[in-house]
PDB file of C-alpha atoms in Angstrom:
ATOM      1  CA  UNK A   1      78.008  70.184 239.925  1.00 47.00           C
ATOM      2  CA  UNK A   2      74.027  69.804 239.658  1.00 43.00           C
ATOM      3  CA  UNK A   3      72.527  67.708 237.613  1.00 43.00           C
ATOM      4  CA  UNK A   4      70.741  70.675 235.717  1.00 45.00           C
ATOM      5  CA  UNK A   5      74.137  72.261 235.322  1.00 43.00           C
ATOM      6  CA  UNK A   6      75.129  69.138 233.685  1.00 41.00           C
ATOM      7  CA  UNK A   7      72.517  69.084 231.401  1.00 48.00           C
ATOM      8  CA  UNK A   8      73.277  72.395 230.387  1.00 46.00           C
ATOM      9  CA  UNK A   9      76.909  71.536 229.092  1.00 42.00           C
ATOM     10  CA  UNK A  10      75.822  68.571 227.456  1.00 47.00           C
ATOM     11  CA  UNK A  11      72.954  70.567 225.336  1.00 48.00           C
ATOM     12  CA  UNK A  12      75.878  73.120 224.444  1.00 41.00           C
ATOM     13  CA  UNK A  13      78.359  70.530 223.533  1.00 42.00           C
ATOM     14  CA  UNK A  14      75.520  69.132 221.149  1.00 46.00           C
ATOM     15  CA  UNK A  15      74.918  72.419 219.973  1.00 47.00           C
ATOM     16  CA  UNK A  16      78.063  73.318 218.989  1.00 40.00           C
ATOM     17  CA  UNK A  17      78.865  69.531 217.286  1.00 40.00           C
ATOM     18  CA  UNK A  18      76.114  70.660 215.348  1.00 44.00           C
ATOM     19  CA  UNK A  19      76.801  73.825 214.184  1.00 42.00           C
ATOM     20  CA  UNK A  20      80.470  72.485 213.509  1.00 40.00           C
ATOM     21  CA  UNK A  21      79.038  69.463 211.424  1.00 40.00           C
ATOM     22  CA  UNK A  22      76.186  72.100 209.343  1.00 41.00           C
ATOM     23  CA  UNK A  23      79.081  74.568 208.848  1.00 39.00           C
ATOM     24  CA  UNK A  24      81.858  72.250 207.031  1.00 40.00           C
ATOM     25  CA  UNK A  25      78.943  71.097 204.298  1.00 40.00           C
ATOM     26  CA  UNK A  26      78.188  74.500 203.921  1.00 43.00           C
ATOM     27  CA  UNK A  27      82.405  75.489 203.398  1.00 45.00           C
ATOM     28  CA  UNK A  28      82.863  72.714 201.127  1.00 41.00           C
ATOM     29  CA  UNK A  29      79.760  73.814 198.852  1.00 42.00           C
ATOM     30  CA  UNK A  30      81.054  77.319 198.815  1.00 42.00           C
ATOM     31  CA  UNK A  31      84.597  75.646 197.898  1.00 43.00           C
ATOM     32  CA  UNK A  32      83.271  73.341 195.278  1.00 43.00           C
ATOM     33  CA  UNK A  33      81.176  76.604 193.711  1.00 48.00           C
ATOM     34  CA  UNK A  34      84.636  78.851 193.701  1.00 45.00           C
ATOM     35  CA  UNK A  35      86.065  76.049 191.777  1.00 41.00           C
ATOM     36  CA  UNK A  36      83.254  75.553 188.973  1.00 44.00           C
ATOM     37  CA  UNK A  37      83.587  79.729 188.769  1.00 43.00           C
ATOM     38  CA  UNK A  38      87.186  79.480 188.364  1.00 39.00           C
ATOM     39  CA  UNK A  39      86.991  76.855 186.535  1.00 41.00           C
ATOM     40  CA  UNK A  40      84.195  78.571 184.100  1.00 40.00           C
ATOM     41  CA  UNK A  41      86.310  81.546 184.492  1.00 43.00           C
ATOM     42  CA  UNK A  42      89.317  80.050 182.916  1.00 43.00           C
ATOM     43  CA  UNK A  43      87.821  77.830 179.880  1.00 45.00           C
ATOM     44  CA  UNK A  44      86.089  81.307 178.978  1.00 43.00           C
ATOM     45  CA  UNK A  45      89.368  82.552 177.945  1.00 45.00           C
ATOM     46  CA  UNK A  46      90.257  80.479 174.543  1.00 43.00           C
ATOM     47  CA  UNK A  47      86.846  81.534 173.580  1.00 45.00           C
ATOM     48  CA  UNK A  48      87.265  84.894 173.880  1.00 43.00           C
ATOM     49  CA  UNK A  49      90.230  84.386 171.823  1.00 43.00           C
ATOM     50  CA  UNK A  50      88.592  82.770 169.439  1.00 45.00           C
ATOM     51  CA  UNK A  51      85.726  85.033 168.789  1.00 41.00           C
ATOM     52  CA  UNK A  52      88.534  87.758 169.047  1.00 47.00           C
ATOM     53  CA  UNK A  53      90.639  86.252 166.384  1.00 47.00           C
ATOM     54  CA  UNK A  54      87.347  85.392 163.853  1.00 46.00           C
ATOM     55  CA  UNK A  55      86.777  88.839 164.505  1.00 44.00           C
ATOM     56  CA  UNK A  56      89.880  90.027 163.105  1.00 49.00           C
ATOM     57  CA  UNK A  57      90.442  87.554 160.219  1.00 42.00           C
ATOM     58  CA  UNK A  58      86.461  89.326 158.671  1.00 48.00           C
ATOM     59  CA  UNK A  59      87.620  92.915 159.222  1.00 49.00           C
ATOM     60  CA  UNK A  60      90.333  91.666 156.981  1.00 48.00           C
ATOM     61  CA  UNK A  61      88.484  90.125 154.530  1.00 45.00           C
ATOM     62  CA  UNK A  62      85.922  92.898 154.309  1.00 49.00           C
ATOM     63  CA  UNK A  63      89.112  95.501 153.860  1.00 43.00           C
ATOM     64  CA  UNK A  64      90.261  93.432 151.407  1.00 46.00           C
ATOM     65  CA  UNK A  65      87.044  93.246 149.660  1.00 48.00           C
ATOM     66  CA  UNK A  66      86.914  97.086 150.308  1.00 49.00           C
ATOM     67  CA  UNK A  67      90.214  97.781 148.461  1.00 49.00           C
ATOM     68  CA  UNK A  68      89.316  95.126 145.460  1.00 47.00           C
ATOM     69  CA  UNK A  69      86.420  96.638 144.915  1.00 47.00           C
ATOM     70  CA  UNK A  70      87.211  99.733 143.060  1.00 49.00           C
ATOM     71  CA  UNK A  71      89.731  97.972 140.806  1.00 48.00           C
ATOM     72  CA  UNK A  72      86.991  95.869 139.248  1.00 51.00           C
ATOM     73  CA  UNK A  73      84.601  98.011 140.248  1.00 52.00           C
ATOM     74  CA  UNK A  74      83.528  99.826 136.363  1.00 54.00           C
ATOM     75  CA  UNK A  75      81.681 103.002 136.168  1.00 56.00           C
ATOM     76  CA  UNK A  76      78.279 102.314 134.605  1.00 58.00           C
ATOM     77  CA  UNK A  77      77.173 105.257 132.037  1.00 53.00           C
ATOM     78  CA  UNK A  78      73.504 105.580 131.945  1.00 58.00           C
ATOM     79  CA  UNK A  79      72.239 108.370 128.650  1.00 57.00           C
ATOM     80  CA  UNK A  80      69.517 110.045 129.403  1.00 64.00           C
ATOM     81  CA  UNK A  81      66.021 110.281 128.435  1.00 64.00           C
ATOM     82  CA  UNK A  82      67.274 112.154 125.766  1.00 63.00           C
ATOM     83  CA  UNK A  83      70.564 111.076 123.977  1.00 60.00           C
ATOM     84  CA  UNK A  84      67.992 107.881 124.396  1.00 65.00           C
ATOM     85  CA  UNK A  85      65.602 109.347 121.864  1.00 62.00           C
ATOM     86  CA  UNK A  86      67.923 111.382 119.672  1.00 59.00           C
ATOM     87  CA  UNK A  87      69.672 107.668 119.387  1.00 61.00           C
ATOM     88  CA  UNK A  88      66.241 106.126 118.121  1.00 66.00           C
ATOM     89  CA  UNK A  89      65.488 109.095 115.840  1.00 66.00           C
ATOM     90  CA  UNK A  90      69.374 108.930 114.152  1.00 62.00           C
ATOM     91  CA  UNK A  91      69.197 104.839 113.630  1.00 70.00           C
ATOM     92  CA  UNK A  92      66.882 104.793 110.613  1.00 72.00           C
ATOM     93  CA  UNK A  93      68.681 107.666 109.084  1.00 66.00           C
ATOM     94  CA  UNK A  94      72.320 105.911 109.405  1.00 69.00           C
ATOM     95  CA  UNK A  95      70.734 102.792 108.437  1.00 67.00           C
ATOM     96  CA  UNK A  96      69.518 104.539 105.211  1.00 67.00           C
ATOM     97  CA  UNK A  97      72.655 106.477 104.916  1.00 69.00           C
ATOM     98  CA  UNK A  98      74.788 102.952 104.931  1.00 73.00           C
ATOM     99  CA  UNK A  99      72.168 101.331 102.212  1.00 74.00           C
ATOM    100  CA  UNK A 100      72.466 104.043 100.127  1.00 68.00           C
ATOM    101  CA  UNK A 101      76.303 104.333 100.539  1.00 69.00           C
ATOM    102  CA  UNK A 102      76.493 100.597  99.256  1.00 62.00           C
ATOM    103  CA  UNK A 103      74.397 100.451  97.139  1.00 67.00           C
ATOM    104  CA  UNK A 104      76.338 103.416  94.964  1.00 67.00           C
ATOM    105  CA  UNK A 105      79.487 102.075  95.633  1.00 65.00           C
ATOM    106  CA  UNK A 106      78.128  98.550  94.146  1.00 64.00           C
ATOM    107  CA  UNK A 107      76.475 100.835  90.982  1.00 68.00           C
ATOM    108  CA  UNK A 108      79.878 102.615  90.509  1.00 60.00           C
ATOM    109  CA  UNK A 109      81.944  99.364  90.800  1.00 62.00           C
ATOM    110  CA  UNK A 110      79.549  97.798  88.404  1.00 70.00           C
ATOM    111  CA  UNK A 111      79.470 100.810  85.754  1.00 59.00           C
ATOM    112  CA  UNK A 112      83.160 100.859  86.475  1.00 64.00           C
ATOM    113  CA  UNK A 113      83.259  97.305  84.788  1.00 69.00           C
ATOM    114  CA  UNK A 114      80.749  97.616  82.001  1.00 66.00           C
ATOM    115  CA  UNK A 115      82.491 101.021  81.201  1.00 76.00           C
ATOM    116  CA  UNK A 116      86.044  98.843  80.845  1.00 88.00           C
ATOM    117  CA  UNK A 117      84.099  95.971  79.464  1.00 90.00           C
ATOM    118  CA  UNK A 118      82.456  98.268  76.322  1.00 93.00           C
ATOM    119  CA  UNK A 119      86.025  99.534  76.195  1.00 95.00           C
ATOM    120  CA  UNK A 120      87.871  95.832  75.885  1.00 95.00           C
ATOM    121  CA  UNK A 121      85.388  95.099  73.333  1.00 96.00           C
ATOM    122  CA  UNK A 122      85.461  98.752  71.209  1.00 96.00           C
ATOM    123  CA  UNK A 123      89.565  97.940  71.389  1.00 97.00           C
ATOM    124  CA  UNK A 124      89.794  94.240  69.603  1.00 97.00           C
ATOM    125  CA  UNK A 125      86.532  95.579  67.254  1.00 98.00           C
ATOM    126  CA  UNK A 126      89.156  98.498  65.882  1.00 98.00           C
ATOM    127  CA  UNK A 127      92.054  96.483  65.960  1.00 98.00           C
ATOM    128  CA  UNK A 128      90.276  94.034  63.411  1.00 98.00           C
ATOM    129  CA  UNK A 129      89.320  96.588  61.241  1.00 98.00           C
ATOM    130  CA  UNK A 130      92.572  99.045  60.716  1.00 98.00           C
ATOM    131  CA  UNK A 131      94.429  95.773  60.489  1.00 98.00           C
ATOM    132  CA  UNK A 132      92.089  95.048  57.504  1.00 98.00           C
ATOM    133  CA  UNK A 133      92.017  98.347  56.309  1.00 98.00           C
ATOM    134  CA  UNK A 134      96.035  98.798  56.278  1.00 98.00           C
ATOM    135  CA  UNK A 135      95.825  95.579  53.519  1.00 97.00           C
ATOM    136  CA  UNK A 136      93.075  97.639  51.786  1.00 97.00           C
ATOM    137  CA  UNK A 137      95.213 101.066  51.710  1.00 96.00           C
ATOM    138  CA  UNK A 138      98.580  99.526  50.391  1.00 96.00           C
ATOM    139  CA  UNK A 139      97.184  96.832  48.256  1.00 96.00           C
ATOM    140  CA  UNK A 140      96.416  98.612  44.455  1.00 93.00           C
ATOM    141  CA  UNK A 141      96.489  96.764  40.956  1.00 91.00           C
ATOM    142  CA  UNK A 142      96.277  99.062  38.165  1.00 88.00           C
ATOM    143  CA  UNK A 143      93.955  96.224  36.148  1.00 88.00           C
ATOM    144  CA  UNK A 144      91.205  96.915  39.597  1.00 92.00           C
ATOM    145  CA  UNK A 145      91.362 100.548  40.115  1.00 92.00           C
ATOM    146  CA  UNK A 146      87.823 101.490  40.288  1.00 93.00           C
ATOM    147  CA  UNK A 147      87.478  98.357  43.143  1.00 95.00           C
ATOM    148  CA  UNK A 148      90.839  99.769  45.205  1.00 95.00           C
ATOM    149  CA  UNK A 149      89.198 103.332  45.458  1.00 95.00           C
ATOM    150  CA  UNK A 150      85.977 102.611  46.468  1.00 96.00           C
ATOM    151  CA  UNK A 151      87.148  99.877  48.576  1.00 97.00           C
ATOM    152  CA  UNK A 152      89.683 102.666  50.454  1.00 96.00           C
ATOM    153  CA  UNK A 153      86.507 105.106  50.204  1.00 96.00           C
ATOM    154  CA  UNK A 154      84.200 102.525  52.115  1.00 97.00           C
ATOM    155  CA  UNK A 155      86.585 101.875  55.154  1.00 97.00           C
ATOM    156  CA  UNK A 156      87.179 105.747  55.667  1.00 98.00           C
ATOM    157  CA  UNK A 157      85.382 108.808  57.473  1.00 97.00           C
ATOM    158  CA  UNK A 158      86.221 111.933  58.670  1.00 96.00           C
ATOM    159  CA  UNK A 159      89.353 113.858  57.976  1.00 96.00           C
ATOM    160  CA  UNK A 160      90.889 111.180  56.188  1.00 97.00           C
ATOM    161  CA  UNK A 161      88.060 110.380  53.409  1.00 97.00           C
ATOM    162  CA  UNK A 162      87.922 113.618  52.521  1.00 96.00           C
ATOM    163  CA  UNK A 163      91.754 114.180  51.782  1.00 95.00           C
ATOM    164  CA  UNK A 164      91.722 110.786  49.799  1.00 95.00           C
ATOM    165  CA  UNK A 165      88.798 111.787  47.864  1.00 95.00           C
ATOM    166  CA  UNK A 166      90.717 114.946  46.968  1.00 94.00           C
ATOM    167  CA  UNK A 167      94.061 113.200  46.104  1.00 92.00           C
ATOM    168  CA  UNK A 168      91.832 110.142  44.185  1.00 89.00           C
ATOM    169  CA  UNK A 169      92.088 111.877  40.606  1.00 90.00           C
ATOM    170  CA  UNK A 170      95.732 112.490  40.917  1.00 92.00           C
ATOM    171  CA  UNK A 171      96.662 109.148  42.335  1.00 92.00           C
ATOM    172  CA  UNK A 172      94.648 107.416  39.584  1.00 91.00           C
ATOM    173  CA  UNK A 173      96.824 108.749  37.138  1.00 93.00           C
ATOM    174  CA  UNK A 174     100.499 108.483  38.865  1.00 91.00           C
ATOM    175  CA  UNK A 175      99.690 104.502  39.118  1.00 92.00           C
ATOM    176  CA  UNK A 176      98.125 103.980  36.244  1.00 92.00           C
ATOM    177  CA  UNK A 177     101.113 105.667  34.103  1.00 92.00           C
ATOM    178  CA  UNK A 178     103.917 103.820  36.474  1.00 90.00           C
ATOM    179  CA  UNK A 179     101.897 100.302  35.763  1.00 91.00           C
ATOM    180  CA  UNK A 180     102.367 100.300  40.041  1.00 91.00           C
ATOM    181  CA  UNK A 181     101.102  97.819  42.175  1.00 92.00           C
ATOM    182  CA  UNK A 182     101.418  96.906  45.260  1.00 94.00           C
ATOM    183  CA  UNK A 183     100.811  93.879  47.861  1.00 96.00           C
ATOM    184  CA  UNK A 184     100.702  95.489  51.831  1.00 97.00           C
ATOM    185  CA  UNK A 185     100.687  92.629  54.990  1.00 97.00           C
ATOM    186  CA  UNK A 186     100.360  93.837  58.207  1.00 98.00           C
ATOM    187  CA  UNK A 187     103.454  92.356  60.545  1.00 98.00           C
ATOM    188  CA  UNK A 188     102.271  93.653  63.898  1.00 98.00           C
ATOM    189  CA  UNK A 189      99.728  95.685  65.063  1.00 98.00           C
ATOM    190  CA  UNK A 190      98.500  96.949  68.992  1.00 98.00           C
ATOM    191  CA  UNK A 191      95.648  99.521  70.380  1.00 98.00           C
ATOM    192  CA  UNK A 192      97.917 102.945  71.396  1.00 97.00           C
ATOM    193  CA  UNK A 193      94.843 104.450  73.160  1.00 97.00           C
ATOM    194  CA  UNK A 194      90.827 103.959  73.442  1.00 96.00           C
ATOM    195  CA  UNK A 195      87.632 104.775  74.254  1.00 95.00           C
ATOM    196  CA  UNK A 196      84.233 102.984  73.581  1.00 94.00           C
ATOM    197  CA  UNK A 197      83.702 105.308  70.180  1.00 93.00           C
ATOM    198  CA  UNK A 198      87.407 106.071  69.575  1.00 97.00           C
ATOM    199  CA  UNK A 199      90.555 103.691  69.605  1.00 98.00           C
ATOM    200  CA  UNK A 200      94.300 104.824  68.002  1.00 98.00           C
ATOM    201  CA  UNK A 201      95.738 101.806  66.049  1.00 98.00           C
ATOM    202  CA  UNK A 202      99.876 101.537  65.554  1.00 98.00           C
ATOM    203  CA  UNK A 203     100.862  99.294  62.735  1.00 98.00           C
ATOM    204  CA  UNK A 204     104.091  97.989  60.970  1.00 98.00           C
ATOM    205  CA  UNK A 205     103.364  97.020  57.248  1.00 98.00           C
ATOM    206  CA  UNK A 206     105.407  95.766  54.483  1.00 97.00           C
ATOM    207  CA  UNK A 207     104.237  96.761  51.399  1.00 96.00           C
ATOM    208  CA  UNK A 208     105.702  94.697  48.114  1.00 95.00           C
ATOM    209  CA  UNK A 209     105.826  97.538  45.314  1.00 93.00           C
ATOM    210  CA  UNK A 210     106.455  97.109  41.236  1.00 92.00           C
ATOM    211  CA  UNK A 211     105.761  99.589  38.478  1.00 91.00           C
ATOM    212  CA  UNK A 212     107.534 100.403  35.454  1.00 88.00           C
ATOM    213  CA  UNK A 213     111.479 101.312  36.941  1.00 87.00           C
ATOM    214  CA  UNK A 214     111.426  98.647  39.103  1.00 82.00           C
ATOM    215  CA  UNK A 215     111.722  95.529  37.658  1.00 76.00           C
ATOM    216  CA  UNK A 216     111.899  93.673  40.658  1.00 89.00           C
ATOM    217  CA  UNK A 217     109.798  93.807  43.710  1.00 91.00           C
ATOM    218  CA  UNK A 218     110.922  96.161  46.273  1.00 93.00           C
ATOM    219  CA  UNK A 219     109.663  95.793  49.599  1.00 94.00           C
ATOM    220  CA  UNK A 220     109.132  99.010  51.817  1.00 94.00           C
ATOM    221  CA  UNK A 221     108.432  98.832  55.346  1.00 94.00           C
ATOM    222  CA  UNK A 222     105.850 101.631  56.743  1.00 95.00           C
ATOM    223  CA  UNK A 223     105.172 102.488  60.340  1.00 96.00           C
ATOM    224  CA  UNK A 224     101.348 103.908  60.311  1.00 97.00           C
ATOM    225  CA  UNK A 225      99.698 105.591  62.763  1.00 98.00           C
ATOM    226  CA  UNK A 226      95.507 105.021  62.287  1.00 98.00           C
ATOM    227  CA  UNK A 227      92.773 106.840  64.514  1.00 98.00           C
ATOM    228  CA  UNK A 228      89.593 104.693  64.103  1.00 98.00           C
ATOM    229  CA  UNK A 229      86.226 106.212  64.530  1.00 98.00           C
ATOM    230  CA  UNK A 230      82.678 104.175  64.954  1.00 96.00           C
ATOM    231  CA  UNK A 231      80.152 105.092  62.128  1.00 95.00           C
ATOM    232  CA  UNK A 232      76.863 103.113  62.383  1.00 93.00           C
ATOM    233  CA  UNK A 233      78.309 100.188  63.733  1.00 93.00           C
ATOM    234  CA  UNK A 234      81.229 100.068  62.074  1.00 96.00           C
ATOM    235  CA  UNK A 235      85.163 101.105  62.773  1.00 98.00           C
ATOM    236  CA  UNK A 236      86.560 103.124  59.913  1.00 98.00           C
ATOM    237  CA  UNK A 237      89.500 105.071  58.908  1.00 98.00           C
ATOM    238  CA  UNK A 238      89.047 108.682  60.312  1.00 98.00           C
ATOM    239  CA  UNK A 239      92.924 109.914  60.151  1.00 97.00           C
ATOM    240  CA  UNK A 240      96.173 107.893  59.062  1.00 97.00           C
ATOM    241  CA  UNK A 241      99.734 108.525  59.629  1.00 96.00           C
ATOM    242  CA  UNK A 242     102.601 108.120  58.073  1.00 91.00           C
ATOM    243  CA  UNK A 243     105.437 109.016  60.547  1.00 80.00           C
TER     244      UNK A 243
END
């Protein structure tokens, strides 16, 4: 062999150390970049899972926020322009309605209870005077006539004065030919009915009676039924009963 074949095979045997040496760097780079890919590849999967399962757990909260919502969810009712101003036109009319409404019920209550009041006080001013005038009527002493009449004249009106007034000439005589007299006390008394100018008086009375055929004093009871009437100020006599 020449020398310049020689030289040949020793420049292709350094060759092809060469290319053997440049290609196993460039194998193990490709090898080392499959292994960060699969590598990247594989660590990629829990975060997809995570992202995945994030995912899920807010379209559950925002269908459950979906479904609450119309529960508490209230309809909101808006009046218009104008209900608005036939509101604003009808409050100072109510408000003047409800014044005036209390305001008569207070004067009603309150002329309910001066109205009861007059009454309470027309009621003890006519029991006072028929149980004064029931002594006057059965009380008589022959030796005071003139006094007895005038005083039953003074404490009577009405139906009742005139009858007595009629009967006075009559009665004078009877008692003053019997030598009567008599003493009247009034046991119990009470208001039957009454207004402020008109009150009915019940009344039991024992009168103590003498004259001429009795001896001794009898005592007679009387039940007396007296309507009292207010003249000028003052209760008298207009009708008595004798039931």
């Amino acid at each position: 062999m020449s020398t310049k074949t020689v030289q040949q095979a020793e420049d292709v045997a350094t060759d092809s150390a060469d290319g053997s040496t440049s290609a196993a760097p460039s194998d193990a780079a490709a090898s080392a970049d499959d292994i960060e890919t699969a590598t990247a590849t594989g660590n990629s999967e829990p975060e997809t899972a995570e992202v995945s399962e994030t995912a899920q757990v807010s379209e559950t909260a925002e269908v459950a926020d979906t479904k609450a919502a119309p529960a508490s969810a209230k309809p909101k009712f808006s009046p218009s322009p104008r209900l608005r101003g036939l509101a604003r036109r009808l409050a100072p009319v109510l408000a003047v309605a409800l014044i005036v409404g209390f305001a008569g019920a207070a004067g009603y209550l309150g002329w309910q209870d001066h109205k009861r009041d007059a009454v309470d006080a027309a009621s003890a001013a006519a029991l006072a005077a028929a149980n004064s005038y029931a002594v006057t009527l059965t009380s008589v002493d022959t030796a005071n006539l003139d006094a007895n009449f005038q005083a039953v004249l003074n404490g009577s009106t009405g139906e009742f004065r005139d009858a007595y007034t009629q009967s006075s000439t009559q009665l004078r005589q009877l008692l003053i030919d019997h030598k009567a007299s008599g003493s009247g006390v009034v046991l119990q008394s009470a208001v039957q009915s009454a207004t402020t100018d008109e009150v009915v008086v019940l009344l039991f009375v024992d009168q103590t009676v003498t004259n001429s055929e009795l001896p001794d004093p009898r005592i007679d009871r009387s039940r007396i039924v007296m309507t009292m009437r207010e003249v000028d100020g003052q209760w008298k006599a207009s009708k008595v009963d004798i039931p």
